[in-house]
mmCIF file of C-alpha atoms and ligand atoms in Angstrom:
data_model
loop_
_atom_site.group_PDB
_atom_site.id
_atom_site.type_symbol
_atom_site.label_atom_id
_atom_site.label_comp_id
_atom_site.label_asym_id
_atom_site.label_seq_id
_atom_site.Cartn_x
_atom_site.Cartn_y
_atom_site.Cartn_z
ATOM 1 C CA MET A 11 93.126 155.866 108.002
ATOM 2 C CA ALA A 12 95.041 153.882 105.382
ATOM 3 C CA ALA A 13 93.053 151.603 103.079
ATOM 4 C CA THR A 14 93.125 147.979 104.425
ATOM 5 C CA ARG A 15 91.716 144.555 103.284
ATOM 6 C CA ASP A 16 90.944 141.169 104.587
ATOM 7 C CA SER A 17 89.738 139.065 101.619
ATOM 8 C CA VAL A 18 93.096 137.993 100.512
ATOM 9 C CA GLU A 19 93.871 136.260 103.983
ATOM 10 C CA ARG A 20 90.606 134.663 103.554
ATOM 11 C CA ALA A 21 91.361 133.277 99.894
ATOM 12 C CA GLY A 22 95.137 132.682 100.560
ATOM 13 C CA ARG A 23 95.995 134.723 97.511
ATOM 14 C CA ARG A 24 99.316 136.212 97.730
ATOM 15 C CA PRO A 25 99.692 139.814 96.393
ATOM 16 C CA LEU A 26 101.661 140.282 93.110
ATOM 17 C CA VAL A 27 103.303 143.553 92.252
ATOM 18 C CA SER A 28 105.032 143.444 88.854
ATOM 19 C CA ALA A 29 107.393 146.017 87.225
ATOM 20 C CA ASN A 30 106.816 146.386 83.465
ATOM 21 C CA TRP A 31 109.791 148.320 82.293
ATOM 22 C CA LYS A 32 108.836 148.173 78.780
ATOM 23 C CA MET A 33 111.512 149.475 76.517
ATOM 24 C CA HIS A 34 113.563 151.116 79.243
ATOM 25 C CA HIS A 35 116.836 150.399 81.090
ATOM 26 C CA ASP A 36 119.807 148.697 79.555
ATOM 27 C CA HIS A 37 121.305 145.708 81.328
ATOM 28 C CA ILE A 38 123.597 148.112 83.358
ATOM 29 C CA ALA A 39 120.796 150.195 84.383
ATOM 30 C CA ALA A 40 118.842 147.083 85.277
ATOM 31 C CA LEU A 41 121.598 146.033 87.463
ATOM 32 C CA HIS A 42 121.674 149.160 89.299
ATOM 33 C CA THR A 43 117.795 149.290 89.816
ATOM 34 C CA VAL A 44 117.249 145.835 90.854
ATOM 35 C CA ARG A 45 120.238 146.134 93.429
ATOM 36 C CA ASP A 46 118.774 149.320 94.656
ATOM 37 C CA LEU A 47 115.204 147.962 94.965
ATOM 38 C CA SER A 48 116.395 144.788 96.974
ATOM 39 C CA LEU A 49 118.095 147.032 99.370
ATOM 40 C CA ARG A 50 115.080 148.958 99.948
ATOM 41 C CA LEU A 51 112.849 145.740 100.641
ATOM 42 C CA GLY A 52 112.866 144.433 104.078
ATOM 43 C CA PRO A 53 110.953 141.761 106.224
ATOM 44 C CA SER A 54 107.822 143.998 106.190
ATOM 45 C CA GLU A 55 107.424 143.496 102.517
ATOM 46 C CA GLN A 56 107.935 139.700 102.344
ATOM 47 C CA GLY A 57 104.276 139.175 102.098
ATOM 48 C CA VAL A 58 104.230 140.789 98.694
ATOM 49 C CA GLU A 59 105.495 138.847 95.675
ATOM 50 C CA VAL A 60 107.659 141.220 93.332
ATOM 51 C CA SER A 61 108.332 140.294 89.666
ATOM 52 C CA VAL A 62 110.612 142.503 87.650
ATOM 53 C CA HIS A 63 110.008 142.480 83.858
ATOM 54 C CA PRO A 64 113.002 143.993 82.051
ATOM 55 C CA PRO A 65 113.897 144.103 78.335
ATOM 56 C CA PHE A 66 115.048 140.800 76.867
ATOM 57 C CA THR A 67 118.547 141.766 76.748
ATOM 58 C CA ASP A 68 118.660 142.276 80.505
ATOM 59 C CA LEU A 69 117.257 139.050 81.421
ATOM 60 C CA ARG A 70 120.432 137.064 82.045
ATOM 61 C CA THR A 71 121.915 140.078 84.197
ATOM 62 C CA VAL A 72 118.886 140.282 86.359
ATOM 63 C CA GLN A 73 118.693 136.467 86.704
ATOM 64 C CA LEU A 74 122.256 136.136 87.824
ATOM 65 C CA LEU A 75 121.645 139.037 90.444
ATOM 66 C CA ILE A 76 118.523 137.473 91.780
ATOM 67 C CA GLU A 77 119.929 133.917 92.014
ATOM 68 C CA GLY A 78 123.443 134.963 93.187
ATOM 69 C CA GLU A 79 122.424 137.356 95.855
ATOM 70 C CA HIS A 80 119.127 135.691 96.733
ATOM 71 C CA LEU A 81 117.233 138.751 96.230
ATOM 72 C CA PRO A 82 113.402 138.720 97.025
ATOM 73 C CA LEU A 83 112.278 139.103 93.653
ATOM 74 C CA VAL A 84 111.216 137.016 90.794
ATOM 75 C CA LEU A 85 112.135 137.353 87.057
ATOM 76 C CA GLY A 86 109.456 138.070 84.625
ATOM 77 C CA ALA A 87 109.373 138.644 80.872
ATOM 78 C CA GLN A 88 107.178 141.125 78.753
ATOM 79 C CA HIS A 89 106.125 138.857 75.948
ATOM 80 C CA CYS A 90 107.176 135.757 73.914
ATOM 81 C CA HIS A 91 106.270 133.917 70.858
ATOM 82 C CA SER A 92 103.773 131.176 70.964
ATOM 83 C CA ALA A 93 106.157 128.665 68.891
ATOM 84 C CA ASP A 94 108.812 126.837 70.721
ATOM 85 C CA GLN A 95 111.346 127.617 67.865
ATOM 86 C CA GLY A 96 111.405 128.591 64.355
ATOM 87 C CA ALA A 97 111.762 131.137 61.610
ATOM 88 C CA PHE A 98 110.479 134.141 63.385
ATOM 89 C CA THR A 99 113.104 136.832 63.393
ATOM 90 C CA GLY A 100 113.263 139.130 66.339
ATOM 91 C CA GLU A 101 110.931 136.803 68.305
ATOM 92 C CA VAL A 102 111.898 135.006 71.702
ATOM 93 C CA ALA A 103 110.512 131.646 72.395
ATOM 94 C CA ALA A 104 108.928 130.424 75.859
ATOM 95 C CA PRO A 105 111.527 127.724 76.495
ATOM 96 C CA MET A 106 114.246 130.120 76.156
ATOM 97 C CA LEU A 107 112.659 132.166 78.886
ATOM 98 C CA ALA A 108 112.068 129.317 81.136
ATOM 99 C CA ARG A 109 115.907 128.390 80.768
ATOM 100 C CA LEU A 110 116.696 131.747 82.282
ATOM 101 C CA GLY A 111 114.548 131.152 85.508
ATOM 102 C CA VAL A 112 111.687 133.480 84.174
ATOM 103 C CA ARG A 113 108.566 132.825 86.192
ATOM 104 C CA TYR A 114 105.938 135.495 84.871
ATOM 105 C CA VAL A 115 105.280 136.425 81.117
ATOM 106 C CA ILE A 116 102.938 139.304 80.278
ATOM 107 C CA VAL A 117 100.769 138.202 77.430
ATOM 108 C CA GLY A 118 98.771 140.421 75.288
ATOM 109 C CA HIS A 119 99.738 143.779 76.722
ATOM 110 C CA SER A 120 97.616 146.423 75.157
ATOM 111 C CA GLU A 121 100.902 147.822 73.481
ATOM 112 C CA ARG A 122 101.567 144.419 71.753
ATOM 113 C CA ARG A 123 97.857 144.403 70.590
ATOM 114 C CA GLN A 124 97.702 148.056 69.398
ATOM 115 C CA LEU A 125 101.253 148.532 67.936
ATOM 116 C CA PHE A 126 102.276 145.090 66.989
ATOM 117 C CA GLY A 127 98.999 143.586 65.848
ATOM 118 C CA MET A 128 98.730 140.831 68.489
ATOM 119 C CA ASP A 129 95.097 139.301 68.351
ATOM 120 C CA ASP A 130 93.095 137.258 70.663
ATOM 121 C CA SER A 131 94.056 133.933 68.980
ATOM 122 C CA GLN A 132 97.900 134.697 69.265
ATOM 123 C CA VAL A 133 97.183 135.586 72.918
ATOM 124 C CA VAL A 134 95.646 132.222 73.423
ATOM 125 C CA ALA A 135 98.474 130.499 71.755
ATOM 126 C CA THR A 136 101.035 132.377 73.764
ATOM 127 C CA VAL A 137 99.296 131.477 77.172
ATOM 128 C CA GLN A 138 99.544 128.019 76.110
ATOM 129 C CA ALA A 139 103.224 128.253 75.197
ATOM 130 C CA VAL A 140 104.079 130.026 78.679
ATOM 131 C CA ARG A 141 102.322 127.260 80.446
ATOM 132 C CA ARG A 142 103.723 124.446 78.583
ATOM 133 C CA HIS A 143 107.070 125.597 79.897
ATOM 134 C CA GLY A 144 106.057 125.907 83.524
ATOM 135 C CA MET A 145 105.605 129.622 83.759
ATOM 136 C CA VAL A 146 102.742 131.706 84.601
ATOM 137 C CA PRO A 147 101.268 133.993 81.986
ATOM 138 C CA ILE A 148 99.826 137.494 83.266
ATOM 139 C CA VAL A 149 96.969 138.010 80.781
ATOM 140 C CA CYS A 150 96.246 141.572 80.033
ATOM 141 C CA VAL A 151 92.802 142.729 79.345
ATOM 142 C CA GLY A 152 91.183 146.112 79.263
ATOM 143 C CA GLU A 153 88.831 148.589 77.369
ATOM 144 C CA THR A 154 89.760 151.546 75.209
ATOM 145 C CA ALA A 155 88.250 155.041 75.864
ATOM 146 C CA GLU A 156 85.827 154.542 73.146
ATOM 147 C CA GLN A 157 84.625 151.226 74.334
ATOM 148 C CA ARG A 158 84.279 152.592 77.902
ATOM 149 C CA ASP A 159 82.377 155.742 76.697
ATOM 150 C CA ALA A 160 80.102 153.335 74.892
ATOM 151 C CA GLY A 161 79.555 151.373 77.847
ATOM 152 C CA THR A 162 80.947 147.927 76.270
ATOM 153 C CA THR A 163 83.750 147.573 78.811
ATOM 154 C CA GLU A 164 82.439 144.167 80.123
ATOM 155 C CA GLN A 165 81.790 143.021 76.690
ATOM 156 C CA ARG A 166 85.354 143.912 76.009
ATOM 157 C CA LEU A 167 86.713 141.986 78.887
ATOM 158 C CA ARG A 168 84.680 138.963 78.199
ATOM 159 C CA ALA A 169 85.731 138.788 74.444
ATOM 160 C CA GLN A 170 89.505 138.924 75.494
ATOM 161 C CA LEU A 171 89.556 136.566 78.351
ATOM 162 C CA GLU A 172 86.828 133.846 77.515
ATOM 163 C CA PRO A 173 89.018 132.475 74.634
ATOM 164 C CA VAL A 174 91.935 132.095 77.170
ATOM 165 C CA LEU A 175 89.693 130.383 79.563
ATOM 166 C CA GLN A 176 88.417 127.978 77.268
ATOM 167 C CA VAL A 177 91.789 126.217 76.753
ATOM 168 C CA LEU A 178 92.616 125.989 80.290
ATOM 169 C CA ALA A 179 91.602 123.373 82.987
ATOM 170 C CA PRO A 180 90.150 124.750 86.218
ATOM 171 C CA GLU A 181 93.451 124.057 88.182
ATOM 172 C CA ALA A 182 95.308 126.213 85.471
ATOM 173 C CA MET A 183 92.844 128.846 85.904
ATOM 174 C CA ALA A 184 93.573 129.169 89.509
ATOM 175 C CA SER A 185 97.316 129.866 89.250
ATOM 176 C CA LEU A 186 96.666 132.268 86.460
ATOM 177 C CA VAL A 187 97.361 135.913 86.658
ATOM 178 C CA VAL A 188 94.853 138.480 84.846
ATOM 179 C CA ALA A 189 95.934 142.089 84.651
ATOM 180 C CA TYR A 190 93.047 144.407 84.195
ATOM 181 C CA GLU A 191 94.567 147.566 82.334
ATOM 182 C CA PRO A 192 92.250 149.894 80.870
ATOM 183 C CA VAL A 193 93.760 151.365 77.627
ATOM 184 C CA TRP A 194 93.232 154.880 78.451
ATOM 185 C CA ALA A 195 94.816 154.758 82.002
ATOM 186 C CA ILE A 196 98.001 153.398 80.772
ATOM 187 C CA GLY A 197 100.857 155.927 80.781
ATOM 188 C CA THR A 198 98.376 158.863 80.938
ATOM 189 C CA GLY A 199 98.653 159.847 84.563
ATOM 190 C CA ARG A 200 94.743 159.190 84.724
ATOM 191 C CA PRO A 201 94.357 156.011 86.793
ATOM 192 C CA ALA A 202 90.910 154.299 86.696
ATOM 193 C CA SER A 203 89.072 154.893 90.030
ATOM 194 C CA HIS A 204 89.536 152.217 92.564
ATOM 195 C CA VAL A 205 85.712 151.399 92.158
ATOM 196 C CA ASP A 206 85.962 150.889 88.454
ATOM 197 C CA ALA A 207 89.112 148.817 89.105
ATOM 198 C CA SER A 208 87.258 146.768 91.773
ATOM 199 C CA ASP A 209 83.970 146.344 89.548
ATOM 200 C CA ALA A 210 86.244 145.064 86.516
ATOM 201 C CA ALA A 211 88.202 142.798 88.724
ATOM 202 C CA ALA A 212 85.002 141.276 90.250
ATOM 203 C CA PHE A 213 83.691 140.946 86.746
ATOM 204 C CA ILE A 214 86.847 139.223 85.683
ATOM 205 C CA ARG A 215 86.558 136.931 88.603
ATOM 206 C CA SER A 216 82.835 136.044 87.663
ATOM 207 C CA LEU A 217 83.986 135.097 84.409
ATOM 208 C CA VAL A 218 86.526 132.537 85.634
ATOM 209 C CA ALA A 219 84.050 131.181 88.097
ATOM 210 C CA ALA A 220 81.600 130.668 85.254
ATOM 211 C CA ALA A 221 84.514 128.813 83.119
ATOM 212 C CA GLY A 222 86.178 126.966 86.093
ATOM 213 C CA GLY A 223 84.140 127.029 89.027
ATOM 214 C CA ALA A 224 84.404 128.546 92.632
ATOM 215 C CA GLU A 225 87.955 127.063 93.323
ATOM 216 C CA ALA A 226 89.459 128.587 90.124
ATOM 217 C CA ALA A 227 87.701 131.892 90.829
ATOM 218 C CA ALA A 228 89.088 131.837 94.294
ATOM 219 C CA GLY A 229 92.671 131.207 93.153
ATOM 220 C CA VAL A 230 93.143 133.532 90.131
ATOM 221 C CA ARG A 231 95.203 136.600 91.014
ATOM 222 C CA ILE A 232 93.864 139.853 89.339
ATOM 223 C CA GLN A 233 96.066 142.889 88.990
ATOM 224 C CA TYR A 234 95.286 146.516 88.143
ATOM 225 C CA GLY A 235 97.501 148.450 85.964
ATOM 226 C CA GLY A 236 97.337 151.914 84.553
ATOM 227 C CA SER A 237 99.143 155.110 85.893
ATOM 228 C CA VAL A 238 99.758 153.235 89.534
ATOM 229 C CA SER A 239 101.719 155.329 91.839
ATOM 230 C CA ALA A 240 102.860 155.002 95.446
ATOM 231 C CA ALA A 241 100.107 157.440 96.029
ATOM 232 C CA ASN A 242 97.356 155.355 94.837
ATOM 233 C CA ALA A 243 98.639 151.799 95.129
ATOM 234 C CA ALA A 244 96.987 151.077 98.406
ATOM 235 C CA ASP A 245 93.512 152.210 97.244
ATOM 236 C CA PHE A 246 93.430 149.492 94.437
ATOM 237 C CA VAL A 247 94.582 146.574 96.380
ATOM 238 C CA ALA A 248 92.338 147.613 99.331
ATOM 239 C CA GLU A 249 89.528 146.395 96.839
ATOM 240 C CA PRO A 250 88.671 142.660 97.678
ATOM 241 C CA ASP A 251 89.075 141.481 94.045
ATOM 242 C CA VAL A 252 92.253 143.343 93.225
ATOM 243 C CA ASP A 253 95.187 141.017 94.414
ATOM 244 C CA GLY A 254 98.281 143.217 93.142
ATOM 245 C CA LEU A 255 99.289 145.657 90.676
ATOM 246 C CA LEU A 256 101.116 145.845 86.982
ATOM 247 C CA VAL A 257 103.143 148.898 87.050
ATOM 248 C CA GLY A 258 104.903 150.807 84.241
ATOM 249 C CA GLY A 259 106.526 154.298 84.796
ATOM 250 C CA ALA A 260 106.422 154.256 88.560
ATOM 251 C CA SER A 261 108.466 150.785 88.421
ATOM 252 C CA LEU A 262 111.359 152.388 86.647
ATOM 253 C CA GLN A 263 113.095 154.065 89.661
ATOM 254 C CA ALA A 264 113.727 151.842 92.621
ATOM 255 C CA ALA A 265 112.932 154.275 95.282
ATOM 256 C CA GLU A 266 109.285 154.953 93.814
ATOM 257 C CA PHE A 267 108.812 151.202 92.964
ATOM 258 C CA ALA A 268 109.649 150.344 96.521
ATOM 259 C CA GLU A 269 107.180 152.873 97.968
ATOM 260 C CA VAL A 270 104.506 151.117 95.771
ATOM 261 C CA ILE A 271 105.491 147.883 97.348
ATOM 262 C CA ARG A 272 105.634 149.144 100.893
ATOM 263 C CA SER A 273 102.182 150.623 100.537
ATOM 264 C CA VAL A 274 100.770 147.365 99.225
ATOM 265 C CA ALA A 275 102.450 145.453 102.228
ATOM 266 C CA ALA A 276 101.101 147.848 104.551
ATOM 267 C CA CYS A 277 97.554 147.536 103.332
ATOM 268 C CA TYR A 278 97.875 143.882 103.851
ATOM 269 C CA ARG A 279 99.639 143.864 106.960
ATOM 270 C CA SER A 280 96.970 146.193 108.601
ATOM 271 C CA ALA A 281 94.163 143.908 107.369
ATOM 272 C CA ALA A 282 95.856 140.842 108.916
ATOM 273 C CA SER A 283 96.470 142.387 112.333
HETATM 274 P P1 13P B 10 102.066 152.785 83.504
HETATM 275 O O1 13P B 10 102.130 152.419 84.897
HETATM 276 O O2 13P B 10 103.155 153.688 82.980
HETATM 277 O O3 13P B 10 100.635 153.638 83.442
HETATM 278 O O4 13P B 10 101.740 151.585 82.632
HETATM 279 C C1 13P B 10 100.868 150.587 82.971
HETATM 280 C C2 13P B 10 101.334 149.377 82.185
HETATM 281 O O5 13P B 10 101.124 149.451 81.040
HETATM 282 C C3 13P B 10 101.824 148.248 82.894
HETATM 283 O O6 13P B 10 101.925 147.240 82.087
#
């Protein structure tokens, strides 16, 4: 029997499945992939919110496609700077993304933290910049293999998330998205178990409850990310605290990503019936 869930209907959280393309697909490939993806999505998938996060150079192309053809997709970005403008060669500012119709911005992805030195204070400042311009941050948290082996996963999640929660009002927490992405599961083909993902998501929700109260905790959406595929997607979202997925490799091809979305939609539908 396929995995099902009923908690989302109770809390009213709409599942969010996000495609993080990382540094893949130029704007021509983006055009083809987004059009192909949209043709594969039908009324059955409407319950799932789908965001596409292409490289910066593709954003205008994907924006025009989504708006011009009324595609059932929302535009996302992978990163931005915390300042609204300035002498920051190579960076992109939040208001620039907002002008392009971007709705979700990934903040503090482990690759930004590990490869580009983004620290927790920059994550906080970037979350504030994204919110200042009316967009929604997808805040990434997750432990390394060493931290997991040392049994310090919850400590790490707390250290990453609490500084963000401290600068947000409870209403802002309720509209936040947090992505739990264990570093060891990203791009390795070794996803977390759905039990581990569930435990981490429940812990993240408890942090939001402690910081912002029950309504904030009921509103915040928590994604799982790390080697998600069409084969395992439903297992994650069947967990009561997992409200969606942040997908890397399996989001690059329209056919495979559509299958991920389809299995999430089916999981929610069967829970509702
Ligand atoms: P993979 O799905 O390729 O493991 O990447 C996960 C990720 O980092 C999404 O942000």
